[in-house]
């Protein structure tokens, strides 16, 4: 179905059929919803986790944790049968008989099944991306998450350790014409994997209540697993040396696969190329606004200096100057903590969106074993985790050298820090999650739409600025545009690199000169864009769809439009694609 959507961009056959037909009777709908939940929310997902035990563990579903799926040809063939069978079952359900939230589930699942099929058959990352093979993270989760007593978890680990050698044998049979970049990543990450199976684990085992017999079996399997990983790394290294001599597959996806992958991420949108063109125009608009602000702020901050002729130099100089206002390493966590109630008060008192006062967001210093992944962010329980508590983790700056801390704090200066917390927490990711949890749907939680999720966070920043947050200070606006420009240039970079052959030099120029990013950040982005595709477009793709929809809705409803009602209703369907939410909202009276 999504392939059809690609060939006829602009047409939305599925979404229209969802929206325009008459609703069924209420009792009928209730029955249909319950039936749908049982069949797809429970039975389908159980079968899905059987085939994806690593993903299940990451979601907090441990019933299949003893199993390690060996990704061989038989597994693939069976998986494709499984997808087709469930898609047929899904299409036997008439979505018109479901309520709006379940209709959104129906659409999300339909897209997920079609896109997984496309990944196996067309994208074929299982062949060219060796980094898809790594057993470490699920094992680490089982060992570090106290979901059950240690002895029980060690028995689970022992069971799945037995399959590690077969897992890597299957990986080697699959890998064909890989890219150099993904091969290097696979070498690096599988080397890192060894740390999960090191002396620490042997110590844990020695201190456990497992019998001598169980321990002996465990150790045998552990040594075999270590050897399997070492052997696999050596094989990859030999492959890489050969590849370097003979030339390897390009990491660039190419236009055809790119558009199809984009359509999977953004069902019902008008395509990647259209988004790219919007991003190009948007970049120019934003730079013009930034220049006006830079000129306005120049006398206040840089009066003694001559105004540079070059637009980007002017903007960069003012950004550099106002970045000097920032907190200290000692006060950083407290500064984040203080922002949360302030933002909560703002969104409520300005009628932007209601929050749930019974579920306040808990700020905490990131636990040591989770640090270094992100600067700060929401840690929310998966749909199967009974400890339903959401944290806002903040990495403390203690481990940084004074120079590193200074550079970090200049980036997250007094103007930027609130924008960042708006994105991550209020009314960004945390609030979106809060609303999604009100209509609990395992399907939307497991197959949630990345563009909707990131797009909402980016949209929420704009909404806060429009509401007058920060008193409209030109410094705040300048920082806001810099932050927003990152979303826009992520799209330009991703599309440019994967479909137009954009060079490393051109990429670094775009990011440092035209988006005012540090050299370090730009180099990190260049690495990320070589290893991923389409993902970087989510911020701008989701934002521009949400914003366009909101403005169209405002136009249509005139005086009857309420921003608060729009926001709350938009979030009430859970993490469904923007176009699906739009179709469902258009069906409702206002
Ligand atoms: Zn400083
Ligand atoms: Zn985000």
Coordinates of C-alpha atoms and ligand atoms in Angstrom, one line a residue:
X1 CA 0.0 0.0 0.0
X2 CA 2.8 2.4 0.8
X3 CA 4.4 1.7 -2.5
X4 CA 1.3 3.0 -4.2
X5 CA 1.5 6.1 -2.1
X6 CA 5.0 6.7 -3.5
X7 CA 3.9 6.4 -7.1
X8 CA 1.0 8.8 -6.5
X9 CA 2.4 11.4 -4.1
X10 CA -0.4 13.6 -2.8
X11 CA -3.1 10.9 -3.0
X12 CA -3.9 9.4 0.3
X13 CA -6.1 6.4 -0.5
X14 CA -5.9 4.7 2.8
X15 CA -6.3 7.8 4.9
X16 CA -9.3 9.1 2.9
X17 CA -11.0 5.8 3.3
X18 CA -10.4 6.0 7.0
X19 CA -11.9 9.4 7.4
X20 CA -14.9 9.7 5.0
X21 CA -17.0 6.8 5.8
X22 CA -19.9 6.8 8.3
X23 CA -19.3 5.6 11.9
X24 CA -20.7 2.3 13.0
X25 CA -23.1 1.9 16.0
X26 CA -21.5 2.4 19.4
X27 CA -22.0 -1.2 20.8
X28 CA -20.7 -2.6 17.5
X29 CA -17.6 -0.4 17.8
X30 CA -16.9 -1.4 21.4
X31 CA -16.9 -5.1 20.4
X32 CA -14.8 -4.4 17.4
X33 CA -12.3 -2.5 19.6
X34 CA -12.0 -5.2 22.1
X35 CA -11.6 -7.8 19.4
X36 CA -8.9 -5.7 17.7
X37 CA -7.0 -5.3 21.0
X38 CA -7.1 -9.1 21.7
X39 CA -6.0 -10.1 18.2
X40 CA -3.4 -7.4 17.4
X41 CA -2.6 -5.7 20.7
X42 CA -2.0 -9.1 22.4
X43 CA -1.7 -12.1 20.0
X44 CA 0.1 -10.4 17.2
X45 CA 2.6 -8.7 19.5
X46 CA 3.3 -12.0 21.3
X47 CA 4.2 -13.6 18.0
X48 CA 6.1 -10.5 17.0
X49 CA 8.3 -10.7 20.2
X50 CA 8.9 -14.4 19.6
X51 CA 10.7 -13.4 16.4
X52 CA 12.3 -10.2 17.9
X53 CA 13.5 -11.2 21.4
X54 CA 16.2 -8.5 21.5
X55 CA 13.6 -5.8 20.8
X56 CA 11.2 -7.4 23.3
X57 CA 13.8 -7.2 26.0
X58 CA 14.4 -3.5 25.2
X59 CA 10.6 -2.9 25.6
X60 CA 10.6 -4.7 29.0
X61 CA 8.9 -7.8 27.7
X62 CA 10.9 -10.7 29.2
X63 CA 8.8 -13.7 28.4
X64 CA 10.9 -14.5 25.3
X65 CA 14.2 -13.5 26.8
X66 CA 15.7 -17.0 26.8
X67 CA 15.5 -17.0 23.0
X68 CA 18.2 -15.6 20.8
X69 CA 17.0 -15.4 17.2
X70 CA 19.5 -16.8 14.8
X71 CA 19.1 -14.6 11.6
X72 CA 19.6 -17.3 9.0
X73 CA 17.7 -17.9 5.7
X74 CA 15.1 -20.0 7.3
X75 CA 14.4 -17.3 9.9
X76 CA 14.0 -14.7 7.1
X77 CA 11.6 -16.9 5.1
X78 CA 9.5 -17.6 8.1
X79 CA 9.5 -14.0 9.1
X80 CA 8.1 -12.9 5.7
X81 CA 5.4 -15.5 5.9
X82 CA 4.5 -14.2 9.4
X83 CA 4.3 -10.6 8.0
X84 CA 2.1 -11.6 5.1
X85 CA -0.2 -13.7 7.3
X86 CA -0.8 -10.9 9.8
X87 CA -1.3 -8.3 7.1
X88 CA -4.0 -10.4 5.6
X89 CA -5.6 -10.7 9.0
X90 CA -5.4 -7.0 9.5
X91 CA -7.0 -6.3 6.1
X92 CA -9.9 -8.7 7.1
X93 CA -10.8 -6.1 9.8
X94 CA -12.8 -3.2 8.6
X95 CA -11.2 -0.1 10.2
X96 CA -14.5 1.8 9.9
X97 CA -15.9 -0.3 12.7
X98 CA -13.2 0.8 15.1
X99 CA -13.1 4.0 17.2
X100 CA -10.6 6.7 16.1
X101 CA -7.7 5.6 18.4
X102 CA -8.0 2.0 17.1
X103 CA -8.3 3.1 13.6
X104 CA -5.0 4.9 14.1
X105 CA -3.6 1.6 15.5
X106 CA -4.9 -0.2 12.4
X107 CA -3.1 2.3 10.1
X108 CA 0.1 2.2 12.2
X109 CA 0.3 -1.6 12.1
X110 CA -0.6 -1.7 8.4
X111 CA 2.4 0.6 7.7
X112 CA 4.7 -1.3 10.0
X113 CA 4.0 -4.7 8.4
X114 CA 4.4 -3.3 4.9
X115 CA 7.6 -1.5 5.8
X116 CA 9.2 -4.5 7.5
X117 CA 8.5 -6.5 4.4
X118 CA 10.1 -3.8 2.3
X119 CA 13.2 -3.7 4.6
X120 CA 13.7 -7.5 4.2
X121 CA 13.0 -7.6 0.4
X122 CA 14.2 -4.2 -0.9
X123 CA 16.4 -2.3 1.5
X124 CA 18.3 -5.5 2.5
X125 CA 20.3 -3.9 5.2
X126 CA 20.8 -7.4 6.6
X127 CA 23.2 -7.9 3.7
X128 CA 25.2 -4.7 3.5
X129 CA 25.1 -3.4 7.1
X130 CA 27.3 -5.7 9.3
X131 CA 26.5 -3.4 12.3
X132 CA 23.0 -4.9 12.4
X133 CA 24.7 -8.0 14.0
X134 CA 25.6 -7.6 17.6
X135 CA 24.3 -9.6 20.6
X136 CA 25.6 -7.3 23.4
X137 CA 22.8 -4.9 24.2
X138 CA 20.1 -7.4 25.0
X139 CA 22.5 -9.3 27.2
X140 CA 23.6 -6.1 29.0
X141 CA 19.9 -5.2 29.6
X142 CA 19.2 -8.7 31.1
X143 CA 22.2 -8.3 33.4
X144 CA 21.6 -4.7 34.5
X145 CA 17.8 -4.6 34.8
X146 CA 16.5 -6.1 38.1
X147 CA 13.2 -7.3 36.6
X148 CA 13.8 -10.7 38.3
X149 CA 16.2 -12.1 40.9
X150 CA 19.8 -12.4 39.7
X151 CA 19.8 -16.2 39.6
X152 CA 16.8 -16.3 37.3
X153 CA 18.4 -13.7 35.0
X154 CA 21.7 -15.7 34.9
X155 CA 19.8 -18.8 33.8
X156 CA 18.1 -16.8 31.1
X157 CA 21.5 -15.4 30.0
X158 CA 22.9 -19.0 30.0
X159 CA 20.1 -20.2 27.7
X160 CA 20.6 -17.5 25.1
X161 CA 24.4 -17.7 25.3
X162 CA 24.2 -21.1 23.7
X163 CA 23.0 -19.6 20.4
X164 CA 25.7 -17.0 20.1
X165 CA 28.1 -19.0 17.8
X166 CA 25.2 -19.9 15.5
X167 CA 24.1 -16.3 15.5
X168 CA 27.5 -15.0 14.1
X169 CA 27.7 -17.9 11.6
X170 CA 24.4 -16.8 10.2
X171 CA 25.6 -13.2 10.1
X172 CA 28.6 -14.1 8.1
X173 CA 26.5 -16.1 5.6
X174 CA 24.3 -13.0 5.2
X175 CA 26.8 -10.3 4.8
X176 CA 27.4 -9.5 1.2
X177 CA 29.0 -6.4 -0.4
X178 CA 28.9 -4.3 2.8
X179 CA 29.8 -0.6 3.1
X180 CA 33.2 0.2 4.5
X181 CA 31.6 2.6 7.1
X182 CA 29.2 0.0 8.5
X183 CA 31.9 -2.6 8.5
X184 CA 34.1 -0.4 10.6
X185 CA 31.2 0.4 12.9
X186 CA 30.5 -3.4 13.3
X187 CA 34.2 -4.0 14.2
X188 CA 34.2 -1.3 16.8
X189 CA 30.9 -2.3 18.3
X190 CA 31.5 -6.0 18.4
X191 CA 34.9 -5.4 20.0
X192 CA 33.0 -3.3 22.6
X193 CA 30.5 -6.2 23.0
X194 CA 33.2 -8.3 24.6
X195 CA 33.1 -6.1 27.7
X196 CA 29.6 -7.5 28.4
X197 CA 31.0 -11.0 28.5
X198 CA 34.1 -10.1 30.6
X199 CA 35.4 -10.9 34.1
X200 CA 32.6 -8.8 35.7
X201 CA 30.1 -11.4 34.5
X202 CA 32.2 -14.3 35.8
X203 CA 32.3 -12.6 39.1
X204 CA 28.5 -12.2 39.1
X205 CA 28.2 -15.9 38.3
X206 CA 30.6 -16.9 41.1
X207 CA 28.6 -15.0 43.6
X208 CA 25.2 -16.4 42.5
X209 CA 23.1 -19.2 43.7
X210 CA 23.5 -21.3 40.6
X211 CA 24.6 -24.9 41.1
X212 CA 28.1 -26.1 40.3
X213 CA 26.7 -27.9 37.3
X214 CA 24.8 -24.8 36.0
X215 CA 27.9 -22.7 36.5
X216 CA 30.1 -25.1 34.5
X217 CA 27.6 -25.1 31.6
X218 CA 27.3 -21.3 31.8
X219 CA 31.1 -20.9 31.7
X220 CA 31.4 -23.2 28.7
X221 CA 28.9 -21.2 26.8
X222 CA 30.4 -18.0 27.9
X223 CA 33.9 -19.0 26.5
X224 CA 32.3 -20.2 23.2
X225 CA 30.4 -16.9 22.9
X226 CA 33.6 -14.9 23.5
X227 CA 35.4 -16.9 20.9
X228 CA 32.5 -16.5 18.5
X229 CA 32.6 -12.7 18.9
X230 CA 36.4 -12.6 18.5
X231 CA 36.3 -14.8 15.5
X232 CA 33.6 -12.6 13.9
X233 CA 35.6 -9.4 14.5
X234 CA 38.7 -11.0 12.9
X235 CA 36.5 -12.0 9.9
X236 CA 35.2 -8.5 9.6
X237 CA 38.7 -7.1 9.8
X238 CA 39.9 -9.3 6.9
X239 CA 36.8 -8.3 5.0
X240 CA 37.5 -4.7 5.5
X241 CA 41.1 -5.1 4.3
X242 CA 39.9 -6.8 1.1
X243 CA 37.2 -4.1 0.6
X244 CA 39.6 -1.3 1.0
X245 CA 41.6 -2.8 -1.9
X246 CA 38.7 -3.6 -4.2
X247 CA 36.3 -0.8 -3.3
X248 CA 33.1 -1.3 -1.4
X249 CA 29.4 -0.5 -1.7
X250 CA 28.6 3.2 -1.1
X251 CA 27.0 4.2 2.1
X252 CA 24.8 6.5 0.1
X253 CA 21.3 5.0 -0.2
X254 CA 20.4 6.4 -3.6
X255 CA 17.2 8.2 -4.7
X256 CA 14.9 5.2 -5.2
X257 CA 15.5 3.5 -1.8
X258 CA 15.6 6.8 -0.1
X259 CA 12.1 7.9 -1.3
X260 CA 10.7 4.5 -0.3
X261 CA 12.3 4.6 3.1
X262 CA 11.0 8.2 3.6
X263 CA 7.5 7.1 2.7
X264 CA 7.7 4.4 5.4
X265 CA 8.7 7.0 7.9
X266 CA 6.1 9.5 6.7
X267 CA 3.1 7.7 5.3
X268 CA 0.7 10.1 3.5
X269 CA 3.4 12.8 3.0
X270 CA 4.3 14.3 -0.3
X271 CA 7.8 12.8 -0.4
X272 CA 11.4 13.4 0.4
X273 CA 12.2 15.6 -2.5
X274 CA 9.3 18.0 -1.7
X275 CA 10.5 18.2 1.9
X276 CA 14.1 18.9 0.7
X277 CA 12.8 21.8 -1.4
X278 CA 10.8 23.2 1.6
X279 CA 14.0 22.9 3.7
X280 CA 16.0 24.8 1.2
X281 CA 13.6 27.7 1.2
X282 CA 13.2 27.6 5.0
X283 CA 17.0 27.9 5.5
X284 CA 17.1 31.2 3.5
X285 CA 14.1 32.5 5.5
X286 CA 15.7 31.6 8.8
X287 CA 19.1 33.1 7.9
X288 CA 17.3 36.4 6.9
X289 CA 15.6 36.5 10.3
X290 CA 18.8 35.7 12.1
X291 CA 20.6 38.5 10.3
X292 CA 17.9 41.0 11.3
X293 CA 18.4 40.0 14.9
X294 CA 22.2 40.1 14.7
X295 CA 22.0 43.6 13.3
X296 CA 19.6 44.6 16.1
X297 CA 21.8 43.1 18.8
X298 CA 25.1 44.3 17.4
X299 CA 25.2 47.8 19.1
X300 CA 24.3 46.2 22.5
X301 CA 27.0 43.6 22.5
X302 CA 29.7 44.5 19.9
X303 CA 29.4 48.2 19.4
X304 CA 33.2 48.7 19.3
X305 CA 33.7 46.2 16.5
X306 CA 33.0 47.0 12.8
X307 CA 29.9 45.2 11.4
X308 CA 31.2 42.4 9.1
X309 CA 30.2 42.5 5.5
X310 CA 29.3 38.9 5.4
X311 CA 25.9 37.8 6.7
X312 CA 27.0 34.5 8.2
X313 CA 30.0 36.1 9.9
X314 CA 27.7 38.8 11.5
X315 CA 25.3 36.2 12.8
X316 CA 28.1 33.9 14.1
X317 CA 29.8 36.7 15.9
X318 CA 26.7 37.7 17.8
X319 CA 25.9 34.1 18.7
X320 CA 29.4 33.7 20.0
X321 CA 29.0 36.8 22.1
X322 CA 25.7 36.1 23.7
X323 CA 26.7 32.4 24.4
X324 CA 29.0 33.8 27.1
X325 CA 26.0 34.1 29.4
X326 CA 25.7 30.6 31.0
X327 CA 25.5 28.8 34.3
X328 CA 28.4 27.1 36.1
X329 CA 29.2 23.3 36.2
X330 CA 28.1 23.3 39.9
X331 CA 24.7 24.9 39.2
X332 CA 23.9 23.2 36.0
X333 CA 21.7 20.4 37.3
X334 CA 19.9 22.9 39.6
X335 CA 19.3 25.2 36.6
X336 CA 17.6 22.4 34.7
X337 CA 15.6 21.5 37.8
X338 CA 14.4 25.1 38.2
X339 CA 13.2 25.3 34.6
X340 CA 10.7 22.4 34.9
X341 CA 8.1 24.0 37.2
X342 CA 8.6 27.3 35.4
X343 CA 7.7 25.8 32.0
X344 CA 4.8 23.8 33.6
X345 CA 3.4 27.1 34.9
X346 CA 3.9 28.8 31.5
X347 CA 2.1 26.2 29.4
X348 CA -0.9 26.0 31.8
X349 CA -1.3 29.7 32.5
X350 CA -1.1 30.5 28.8
X351 CA -3.7 28.0 27.8
X352 CA -1.4 26.0 25.6
X353 CA -2.1 22.5 26.9
X354 CA -3.3 20.9 30.1
X355 CA -0.8 18.8 32.2
X356 CA -1.5 16.0 34.6
X357 CA -0.7 17.5 38.0
X358 CA -0.8 14.0 39.5
X359 CA 2.2 12.9 37.4
X360 CA 4.9 15.5 38.0
X361 CA 8.1 15.0 36.1
X362 CA 10.9 13.8 38.3
X363 CA 14.4 15.3 37.5
X364 CA 17.3 13.2 38.5
X365 CA 21.0 12.9 37.8
X366 CA 21.5 10.2 35.2
X367 CA 22.6 6.9 36.8
X368 CA 26.3 6.2 36.1
X369 CA 25.7 3.2 33.8
X370 CA 23.4 5.2 31.5
X371 CA 25.6 8.3 31.1
X372 CA 27.2 9.5 27.9
X373 CA 24.3 8.6 25.6
X374 CA 22.7 12.0 25.5
X375 CA 23.1 15.2 27.4
X376 CA 19.7 14.9 29.1
X377 CA 16.5 13.3 28.2
X378 CA 13.3 11.5 29.2
X379 CA 13.5 8.0 30.4
X380 CA 10.1 6.5 30.1
X381 CA 9.0 2.9 30.9
X382 CA 8.2 0.7 27.9
X383 CA 4.7 -0.6 27.5
X384 CA 5.4 -3.7 29.5
X385 CA 7.2 -2.2 32.4
X386 CA 5.1 -2.2 35.5
X387 CA 7.2 0.5 37.3
X388 CA 5.4 3.2 35.4
X389 CA 7.7 6.1 36.4
X390 CA 9.1 8.7 34.1
X391 CA 12.4 10.5 34.8
X392 CA 14.1 13.4 33.3
X393 CA 17.8 12.4 33.4
X394 CA 20.4 15.0 33.5
X395 CA 24.1 14.1 32.9
X396 CA 26.1 16.0 35.5
X397 CA 29.2 17.8 34.3
X398 CA 31.6 16.4 37.0
X399 CA 33.4 14.2 34.6
X400 CA 34.3 16.9 32.1
X401 CA 37.5 18.9 32.1
X402 CA 37.1 22.6 32.8
X403 CA 37.6 23.3 29.1
X404 CA 35.0 20.7 28.1
X405 CA 32.5 22.0 30.6
X406 CA 33.0 25.6 29.4
X407 CA 32.4 24.5 25.8
X408 CA 29.3 22.5 26.8
X409 CA 27.9 25.4 28.8
X410 CA 28.5 27.9 26.0
X411 CA 26.4 25.7 23.8
X412 CA 23.7 25.3 26.5
X413 CA 23.8 28.9 27.5
X414 CA 21.1 30.8 29.4
X415 CA 19.2 31.3 26.2
X416 CA 19.6 27.9 24.8
X417 CA 19.0 25.8 27.9
X418 CA 15.3 26.5 28.2
X419 CA 14.8 25.8 24.5
X420 CA 16.5 22.4 25.0
X421 CA 14.3 21.6 28.0
X422 CA 11.2 22.7 26.1
X423 CA 12.1 20.1 23.4
X424 CA 12.9 17.3 25.7
X425 CA 10.3 17.8 28.4
X426 CA 7.7 20.6 28.5
X427 CA 5.7 20.8 26.3
X428 CA 7.9 18.6 24.1
X429 CA 8.7 14.9 24.4
X430 CA 7.5 14.4 28.0
X431 CA 4.1 16.0 27.4
X432 CA 3.6 14.1 24.2
X433 CA 4.3 10.9 26.1
X434 CA 1.9 11.8 28.9
X435 CA -0.9 12.2 26.4
X436 CA 0.0 9.0 24.5
X437 CA -0.2 7.1 27.8
X438 CA -3.7 8.3 28.4
X439 CA -4.9 6.1 25.5
X440 CA -2.7 3.2 26.1
X441 CA -1.9 1.4 22.9
X442 CA 0.9 -1.1 22.7
X443 CA 0.9 -0.9 18.9
X444 CA 1.5 2.8 18.8
X445 CA 4.0 2.5 21.6
X446 CA 6.0 -0.2 19.9
X447 CA 5.6 1.1 16.3
X448 CA 5.4 4.8 17.2
X449 CA 6.0 7.3 14.3
X450 CA 9.4 9.0 14.7
X451 CA 8.5 12.0 12.6
X452 CA 5.4 12.7 14.7
X453 CA 7.4 12.3 17.9
X454 CA 10.4 14.5 16.9
X455 CA 8.1 16.9 14.9
X456 CA 5.9 17.5 18.0
X457 CA 9.0 18.4 20.1
X458 CA 10.2 20.9 17.4
X459 CA 6.6 22.2 17.0
X460 CA 6.4 22.7 20.8
X461 CA 9.5 25.0 20.7
X462 CA 7.8 27.2 18.1
X463 CA 4.6 27.3 20.0
X464 CA 6.4 28.5 23.1
X465 CA 8.2 31.2 21.2
X466 CA 4.9 32.3 19.6
X467 CA 3.2 32.5 23.0
X468 CA 5.8 35.1 24.1
X469 CA 7.9 32.9 26.3
X470 CA 11.0 34.7 27.5
X471 CA 9.4 38.1 26.7
X472 CA 10.3 37.9 23.1
X473 CA 14.0 38.8 23.9
X474 CA 15.9 39.0 20.6
X475 CA 18.7 37.0 22.2
X476 CA 16.3 34.1 22.8
X477 CA 14.9 34.3 19.3
X478 CA 18.4 34.3 17.8
X479 CA 19.2 31.1 19.8
X480 CA 15.9 29.6 18.9
X481 CA 16.5 30.1 15.2
X482 CA 19.9 28.6 15.6
X483 CA 18.4 25.5 17.3
X484 CA 15.6 25.3 14.7
X485 CA 18.1 25.6 11.8
X486 CA 19.6 22.4 13.0
X487 CA 16.4 20.5 12.2
X488 CA 16.3 22.2 8.8
X489 CA 19.9 21.5 7.9
X490 CA 19.6 17.9 9.1
X491 CA 17.1 17.4 6.3
X492 CA 19.4 19.2 3.7
X493 CA 22.3 17.1 4.9
X494 CA 20.6 13.8 4.9
X495 CA 18.9 14.2 1.5
X496 CA 22.0 15.8 0.0
X497 CA 24.3 13.0 1.1
X498 CA 22.1 10.1 0.3
X499 CA 20.6 11.2 -3.0
X500 CA 22.9 13.9 -4.4
X501 CA 26.4 12.8 -3.5
X502 CA 27.1 15.7 -1.2
X503 CA 30.8 15.7 -0.2
X504 CA 32.2 15.8 3.3
X505 CA 33.6 19.3 2.7
X506 CA 30.2 20.5 1.5
X507 CA 28.5 18.9 4.5
X508 CA 30.9 20.5 7.0
X509 CA 30.6 23.9 5.3
X510 CA 26.8 23.7 5.5
X511 CA 26.8 22.8 9.2
X512 CA 29.5 25.1 10.5
X513 CA 29.1 28.1 8.2
X514 CA 25.4 28.2 7.5
X515 CA 24.1 26.5 10.6
X516 CA 26.6 27.8 13.2
X517 CA 27.5 24.4 14.6
X518 CA 30.9 23.7 16.2
X519 CA 33.4 21.7 14.2
X520 CA 33.0 18.9 16.7
X521 CA 29.2 18.8 16.3
X522 CA 29.5 18.9 12.5
X523 CA 32.0 16.1 12.4
X524 CA 29.7 14.0 14.6
X525 CA 26.8 14.7 12.2
X526 CA 28.9 13.7 9.2
X527 CA 29.5 10.4 10.9
X528 CA 25.9 9.9 11.8
X529 CA 24.7 10.6 8.2
X530 CA 27.0 8.0 6.8
X531 CA 25.6 5.4 9.2
X532 CA 21.9 6.2 9.1
X533 CA 19.5 7.5 6.5
X534 CA 16.1 9.3 6.6
X535 CA 16.2 9.4 10.4
X536 CA 17.7 12.9 10.4
X537 CA 14.8 14.3 8.4
X538 CA 12.3 13.4 11.1
X539 CA 12.6 16.7 13.0
X540 CA 11.8 19.0 10.0
X541 CA 9.4 16.5 8.3
X542 CA 7.3 16.1 11.4
X543 CA 7.4 19.8 12.3
X544 CA 6.5 21.1 8.9
X545 CA 3.5 18.7 8.6
X546 CA 2.2 19.6 12.0
X547 CA 2.6 23.3 11.5
X548 CA 1.0 23.3 8.1
X549 CA -1.9 21.3 9.5
X550 CA -2.4 23.6 12.4
X551 CA -2.4 26.7 10.3
X552 CA -4.9 25.1 7.8
X553 CA -7.1 24.2 10.8
X554 CA -6.9 27.7 12.2
X555 CA -7.9 29.1 8.8
X556 CA -10.8 26.7 8.4
X557 CA -12.3 27.1 11.9
X558 CA -11.7 30.9 12.2
X559 CA -12.9 32.2 15.5
X560 CA -13.9 28.7 16.6
X561 CA -10.2 27.6 16.6
X562 CA -8.6 27.0 20.0
X563 CA -4.9 26.3 20.2
X564 CA -5.3 24.4 23.4
X565 CA -8.0 22.1 21.9
X566 CA -5.9 21.6 18.8
X567 CA -2.8 20.6 20.8
X568 CA -4.7 18.3 23.1
X569 CA -6.7 16.6 20.4
X570 CA -3.6 16.2 18.2
X571 CA -1.8 14.3 21.0
X572 CA -4.8 12.2 22.0
X573 CA -4.3 9.6 19.2
X574 CA -0.9 8.6 20.5
X575 CA 2.3 8.5 18.4
X576 CA 0.6 7.9 15.0
X577 CA 1.9 9.5 11.7
X578 CA 0.9 13.1 11.3
X579 CA -1.2 12.4 8.2
X580 CA -3.2 9.7 10.1
X581 CA -3.9 12.1 13.0
X582 CA -4.9 14.8 10.5
X583 CA -7.4 12.5 8.7
X584 CA -8.9 11.5 12.1
X585 CA -9.2 15.1 13.3
X586 CA -10.7 16.3 10.1
X587 CA -13.5 13.8 10.7
X588 CA -14.3 15.3 14.1
X589 CA -16.5 18.5 14.1
X590 CA -13.9 20.9 15.5
Ligands
LIG1 ZN1 32.1 30.8 29.8
LIG2 ZN1 13.8 15.1 20.3

